[in-house]
Amino acid sequence: GVEKDEKKYLYHSEEAAIGGHADARYNLGRAEYHNGKVERAIKHWVIGANLGEDSSLEAIKRFFKGGLASKEVYAAALRA
């Protein structure tokens, strides 16, 4: 099989996100969350939601309902 290189994946995801790829923002948010960086994950998802990425908005919604994202963050994502 193909060996996964996490650092390379994150590097290319960051490059894509900087280039405006909304899906990359969602994926970076997931990676940050899985690495225990909830605030960074939420920031990526807010940007993704602002770019029209529905999965990012859904992630923020789940975090809001679970008490991990503020009402202000969720409201900002909804206005996107």
Backbone as JSON, one array per atom type, in Angstrom:
{
  "sequence": "GVEKDEKKYLYHSEEAAIGGHADARYNLGRAEYHNGKVERAIKHWVIGANLGEDSSLEAIKRFFKGGLASKEVYAAALRA",
  "N": [[0.81, -1.19, 0.0], [0.19, 2.37, -0.06], [2.3, 4.53, 1.66], [1.42, 6.7, 4.29], [2.12, 10.09, 4.71], [2.03, 12.22, 7.12], [3.0, 14.81, 7.69], [3.57, 15.8, 5.15], [1.04, 15.71, 4.03], [-0.31, 17.6, 5.64], [1.17, 19.88, 5.0], [0.6, 20.25, 2.24], [-2.17, 20.51, 2.42], [-2.34, 22.88, 3.88], [-1.2, 24.65, 2.02], [-3.13, 24.49, -0.01], [-5.33, 25.48, 1.38], [-4.53, 28.1, 1.9], [-4.57, 28.93, -0.67], [-7.25, 29.17, -1.09], [-8.94, 26.94, -1.1], [-11.76, 25.55, 0.07], [-12.45, 22.99, 1.02], [-10.01, 22.07, 1.91], [-9.64, 23.66, 4.13], [-11.59, 22.62, 5.84], [-10.56, 20.03, 6.18], [-8.1, 20.62, 7.41], [-9.06, 21.67, 9.78], [-10.18, 19.37, 10.92], [-7.85, 17.85, 11.27], [-6.45, 19.47, 13.1], [-8.21, 19.39, 15.26], [-8.07, 16.64, 15.91], [-5.52, 16.61, 16.81], [-5.75, 17.83, 19.19], [-6.1, 20.57, 19.21], [-8.4, 22.53, 19.54], [-9.31, 25.23, 19.31], [-7.85, 26.17, 17.09], [-8.87, 24.44, 15.18], [-11.53, 25.29, 15.05], [-11.15, 27.87, 14.04], [-10.2, 27.3, 11.44], [-12.49, 26.07, 10.44], [-14.36, 28.14, 10.54], [-13.33, 29.87, 8.6], [-13.56, 28.14, 6.42], [-16.36, 27.85, 6.35], [-17.03, 30.46, 5.7], [-16.15, 30.44, 3.14], [-18.03, 28.93, 1.98], [-18.16, 26.21, 2.51], [-19.91, 23.51, 3.41], [-19.51, 21.36, 5.25], [-17.77, 22.43, 7.1], [-19.38, 24.34, 8.34], [-21.25, 22.63, 9.5], [-19.6, 21.28, 11.3], [-18.93, 23.35, 13.07], [-21.45, 23.87, 14.05], [-21.97, 21.44, 15.42], [-19.98, 21.64, 17.37], [-20.8, 23.95, 18.68], [-23.28, 23.11, 19.74], [-22.27, 21.21, 21.45], [-20.97, 22.73, 23.26], [-18.39, 23.61, 22.74], [-17.87, 25.62, 20.97], [-18.45, 29.09, 20.72], [-21.49, 31.08, 20.91], [-21.23, 33.37, 19.4], [-19.26, 32.67, 17.52], [-20.59, 30.63, 16.13], [-22.77, 32.1, 15.14], [-21.41, 33.89, 13.46], [-20.45, 32.13, 11.55], [-22.83, 31.24, 10.46], [-23.69, 33.54, 9.18], [-22.18, 33.6, 6.96]],
  "CA": [[0.0, 0.0, 0.0], [0.86, 3.66, -0.07], [2.61, 5.03, 3.0], [0.87, 8.03, 4.55], [3.06, 11.03, 5.27], [1.16, 13.22, 7.75], [3.57, 16.15, 7.54], [3.4, 16.21, 3.75], [-0.4, 15.94, 3.86], [-0.64, 18.88, 6.26], [1.8, 20.94, 4.22], [-0.18, 20.47, 1.02], [-3.48, 21.02, 2.82], [-2.15, 24.3, 4.22], [-1.0, 25.38, 0.76], [-4.43, 24.55, -0.68], [-6.19, 26.37, 2.17], [-4.06, 29.46, 1.62], [-5.01, 29.22, -2.04], [-8.69, 29.37, -1.14], [-9.69, 25.69, -1.16], [-12.6, 25.42, 1.26], [-12.36, 21.62, 1.53], [-8.74, 21.97, 2.63], [-9.88, 24.28, 5.45], [-12.31, 21.64, 6.65], [-9.63, 18.95, 6.51], [-7.15, 21.13, 8.39], [-9.79, 21.74, 11.04], [-10.25, 18.01, 11.47], [-6.5, 17.47, 11.71], [-6.15, 20.24, 14.31], [-9.04, 18.83, 16.33], [-7.53, 15.34, 16.3], [-4.25, 16.89, 17.5], [-6.07, 18.48, 20.45], [-6.09, 22.02, 19.05], [-9.79, 22.83, 19.23], [-9.46, 26.62, 18.85], [-7.34, 26.25, 15.71], [-9.83, 23.73, 14.34], [-12.69, 26.17, 14.86], [-10.74, 28.96, 13.13], [-10.2, 26.76, 10.07], [-13.87, 25.82, 10.02], [-15.01, 29.44, 10.3], [-12.87, 30.31, 7.28], [-14.19, 27.25, 5.45], [-17.79, 28.21, 6.25], [-17.09, 31.73, 4.97], [-15.9, 30.11, 1.73], [-19.18, 28.18, 1.49], [-17.96, 24.79, 2.72], [-20.98, 23.08, 4.32], [-19.03, 20.49, 6.32], [-17.2, 23.31, 8.12], [-20.51, 24.91, 9.08], [-21.81, 21.55, 10.31], [-18.66, 21.03, 12.4], [-19.11, 24.44, 14.03], [-22.76, 23.63, 14.66], [-21.79, 20.36, 16.4], [-19.17, 22.15, 18.47], [-21.65, 24.89, 19.42], [-24.23, 22.32, 20.52], [-21.52, 20.5, 22.47], [-20.36, 23.68, 24.18], [-16.99, 23.87, 22.4], [-17.81, 26.85, 20.17], [-19.33, 30.12, 21.28], [-22.65, 31.53, 20.13], [-20.73, 34.37, 18.45], [-18.58, 31.95, 16.44], [-21.62, 29.96, 15.34], [-23.53, 33.14, 14.43], [-20.56, 34.4, 12.39], [-20.41, 31.1, 10.51], [-24.15, 31.23, 9.81], [-23.81, 34.72, 8.31], [-21.33, 33.43, 5.77]],
  "C": [[0.85, 1.26, 0.0], [1.07, 4.12, 1.35], [2.05, 6.44, 3.16], [1.94, 8.89, 5.21], [2.26, 12.22, 5.8], [1.69, 14.63, 7.55], [3.38, 16.67, 6.12], [1.93, 16.52, 3.47], [-0.78, 17.31, 4.42], [-0.05, 20.05, 5.49], [0.96, 21.26, 2.98], [-1.59, 20.97, 1.33], [-3.39, 22.49, 3.18], [-1.97, 25.15, 2.96], [-2.33, 25.54, 0.03], [-5.36, 25.51, 0.04], [-5.81, 27.82, 1.92], [-4.51, 29.89, 0.23], [-6.52, 29.34, -2.19], [-9.52, 28.11, -1.24], [-10.45, 25.47, 0.14], [-12.51, 24.02, 1.86], [-11.08, 21.43, 2.34], [-8.88, 22.59, 4.02], [-10.59, 23.31, 6.37], [-11.37, 20.53, 7.11], [-8.6, 19.4, 7.53], [-7.81, 21.25, 9.77], [-9.89, 20.38, 11.71], [-8.9, 17.58, 12.02], [-6.14, 18.18, 13.02], [-6.95, 19.68, 15.5], [-8.46, 17.51, 16.83], [-6.17, 15.48, 17.0], [-4.47, 17.68, 18.79], [-6.1, 20.0, 20.39], [-7.47, 22.51, 18.59], [-9.96, 24.25, 18.69], [-8.97, 26.8, 17.42], [-8.29, 25.55, 14.74], [-11.02, 24.64, 14.02], [-12.34, 27.31, 13.91], [-10.73, 28.49, 11.68], [-11.63, 26.58, 9.57], [-14.63, 27.12, 9.77], [-14.61, 29.96, 8.92], [-13.52, 29.46, 6.2], [-15.67, 27.57, 5.25], [-17.94, 29.51, 5.48], [-16.84, 31.52, 3.48], [-17.02, 29.24, 1.15], [-19.08, 26.67, 1.68], [-18.92, 24.3, 3.8], [-20.5, 22.21, 5.48], [-18.41, 21.32, 7.44], [-18.3, 23.91, 8.98], [-21.12, 23.85, 9.99], [-20.9, 21.23, 11.5], [-18.82, 22.1, 13.47], [-20.44, 24.25, 14.77], [-22.67, 22.54, 15.73], [-21.01, 20.85, 17.62], [-19.97, 23.14, 19.31], [-22.62, 24.11, 20.31], [-23.54, 21.57, 21.65], [-20.8, 21.42, 23.45], [-18.91, 24.02, 23.9], [-16.8, 25.11, 21.55], [-18.82, 27.84, 20.73], [-20.49, 30.44, 20.34], [-22.2, 32.51, 19.06], [-20.06, 33.7, 17.26], [-19.61, 31.29, 15.53], [-22.42, 30.98, 14.54], [-22.71, 33.7, 13.26], [-20.51, 33.41, 11.23], [-21.73, 31.05, 9.75], [-24.32, 32.42, 8.86], [-23.03, 34.58, 7.02], [-22.14, 33.12, 4.54]]
}
